[in-house]
XYZ file of C-alpha atoms in Angstrom:
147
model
C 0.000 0.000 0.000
C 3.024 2.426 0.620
C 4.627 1.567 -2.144
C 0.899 2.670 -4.198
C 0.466 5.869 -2.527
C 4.648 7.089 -2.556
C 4.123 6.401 -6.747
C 0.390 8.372 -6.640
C 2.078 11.250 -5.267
C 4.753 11.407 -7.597
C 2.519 10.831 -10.271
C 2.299 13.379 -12.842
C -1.471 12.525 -13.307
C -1.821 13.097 -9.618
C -0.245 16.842 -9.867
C -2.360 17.431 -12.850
C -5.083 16.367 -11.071
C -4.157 18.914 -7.834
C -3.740 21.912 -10.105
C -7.035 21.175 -11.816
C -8.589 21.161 -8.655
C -7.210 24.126 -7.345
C -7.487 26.282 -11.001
C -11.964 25.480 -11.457
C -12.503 27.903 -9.355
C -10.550 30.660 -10.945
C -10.642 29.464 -14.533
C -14.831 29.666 -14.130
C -15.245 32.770 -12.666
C -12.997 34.825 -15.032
C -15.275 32.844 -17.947
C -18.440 34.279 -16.146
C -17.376 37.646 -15.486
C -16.725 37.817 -19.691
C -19.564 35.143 -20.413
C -22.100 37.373 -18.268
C -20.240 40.874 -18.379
C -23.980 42.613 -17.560
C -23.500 40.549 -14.115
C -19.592 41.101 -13.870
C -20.484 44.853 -14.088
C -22.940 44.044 -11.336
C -20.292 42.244 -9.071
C -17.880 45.293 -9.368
C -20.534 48.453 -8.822
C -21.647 46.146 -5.780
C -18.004 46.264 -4.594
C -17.634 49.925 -5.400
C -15.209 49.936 -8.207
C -14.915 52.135 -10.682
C -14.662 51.871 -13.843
C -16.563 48.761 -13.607
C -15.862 47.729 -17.108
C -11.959 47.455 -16.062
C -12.022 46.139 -13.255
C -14.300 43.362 -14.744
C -12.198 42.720 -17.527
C -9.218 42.848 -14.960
C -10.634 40.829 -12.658
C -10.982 38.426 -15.728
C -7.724 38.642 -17.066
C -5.861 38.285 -13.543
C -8.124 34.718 -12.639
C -8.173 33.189 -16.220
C -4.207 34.234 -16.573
C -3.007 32.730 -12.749
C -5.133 29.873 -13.348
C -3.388 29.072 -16.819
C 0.154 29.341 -15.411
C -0.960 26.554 -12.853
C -2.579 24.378 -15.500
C 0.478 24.496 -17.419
C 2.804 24.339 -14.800
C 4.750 27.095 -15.883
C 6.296 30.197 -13.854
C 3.632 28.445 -11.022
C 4.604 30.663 -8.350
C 3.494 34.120 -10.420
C -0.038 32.330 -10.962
C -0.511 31.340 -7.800
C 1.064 35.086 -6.138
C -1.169 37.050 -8.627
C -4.249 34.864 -7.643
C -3.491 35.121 -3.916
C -3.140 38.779 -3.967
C -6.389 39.092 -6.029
C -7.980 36.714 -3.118
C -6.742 38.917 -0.250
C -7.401 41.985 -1.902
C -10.957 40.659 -2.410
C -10.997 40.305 1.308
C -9.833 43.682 1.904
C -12.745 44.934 -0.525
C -15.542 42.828 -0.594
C -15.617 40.789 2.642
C -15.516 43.040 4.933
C -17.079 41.218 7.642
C -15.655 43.386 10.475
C -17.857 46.383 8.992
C -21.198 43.912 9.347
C -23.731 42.761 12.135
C -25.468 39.558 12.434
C -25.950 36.891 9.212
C -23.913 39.304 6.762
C -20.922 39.473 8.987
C -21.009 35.397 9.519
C -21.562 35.143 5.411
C -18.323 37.647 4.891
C -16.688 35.915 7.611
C -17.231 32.420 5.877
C -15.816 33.550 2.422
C -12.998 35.336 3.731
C -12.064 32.222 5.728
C -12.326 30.066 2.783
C -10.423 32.645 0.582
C -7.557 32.203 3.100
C -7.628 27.966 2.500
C -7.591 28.593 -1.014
C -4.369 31.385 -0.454
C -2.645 27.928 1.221
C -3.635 25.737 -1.344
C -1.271 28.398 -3.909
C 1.219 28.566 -1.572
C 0.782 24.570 -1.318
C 0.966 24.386 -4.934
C 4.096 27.045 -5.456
C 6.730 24.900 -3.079
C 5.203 22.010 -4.664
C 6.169 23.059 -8.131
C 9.428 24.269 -6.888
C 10.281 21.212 -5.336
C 9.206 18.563 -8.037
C 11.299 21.032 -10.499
C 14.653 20.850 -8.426
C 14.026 17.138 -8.253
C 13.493 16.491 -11.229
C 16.561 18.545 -12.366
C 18.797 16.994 -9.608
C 17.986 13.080 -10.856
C 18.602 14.487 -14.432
C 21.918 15.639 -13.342
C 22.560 12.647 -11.407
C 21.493 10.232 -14.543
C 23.912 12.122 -16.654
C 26.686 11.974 -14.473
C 26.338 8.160 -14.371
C 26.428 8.356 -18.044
């Protein structure tokens, strides 16, 4: 059984299969803020911002960009620090749940506290990245100096 879960989790499929997880969430709310833009523009004059048409298409860009760097496994960290500064800056702005009484403060509370897991699922997902890289290159290096 060891043996079955140590090759699982240095499975490529397996790592796929994290960042996929981690990137639905992003990569399907930066499609509905350009697939519904009228309710995008709706989301951002709710929050306060304006020009709501760039922040929308901002707020699109930056979650459909940092979610295709983790798909693809490339420059990782930069996804997942662009999408956890969008996260805690959506804290900061729309969450406020200091600034609320009662069931709106518990319902602010509840998505800031979630936006915080997924922060340490990026963070998770940056080291991991890092990590499988410098492995990688070290048994490369290794294999070549066995010749």
């Amino acid at each position: 059984m060891k043996r079955f879960i140590d090759a699982a989790l240095a499975s490529g499929w397996l790592w796929l299969l994290a960042r996929l997880c981690l990137a639905v969430v992003f990569v399907s709310s930066g499609l509905a803020k350009l697939i519904d833009y009228e309710g995008g523009l709706r989301e951002m004059r709710a929050a306060g911002l304006s020009p709501d048409w760039l922040f929308n298409l901002l707020t699109a860009f930056t979650l459909l960009a940092g979610a295709t760097l983790l798909l693809l496994d490339r420059a990782l960290w930069l996804g997942a620090g662009a999408l956890a500064l969008f996260l805690l800056a959506t804290i900061l702005v729309v969450h406020t749940f200091w600034r609320f009484d009662g069931a709106k403060a518990q319902l602010s509370l509840f998505f800031a506290l979630e936006h915080v897991s997924v922060i340490g699922g990026l963070l998770a997902a940056a080291i991991a990245s890092h990590a499988r890289r410098t492995i990688l290159t070290v048994g490369s290096l290794i294999a070549t100096c066995r010749g």
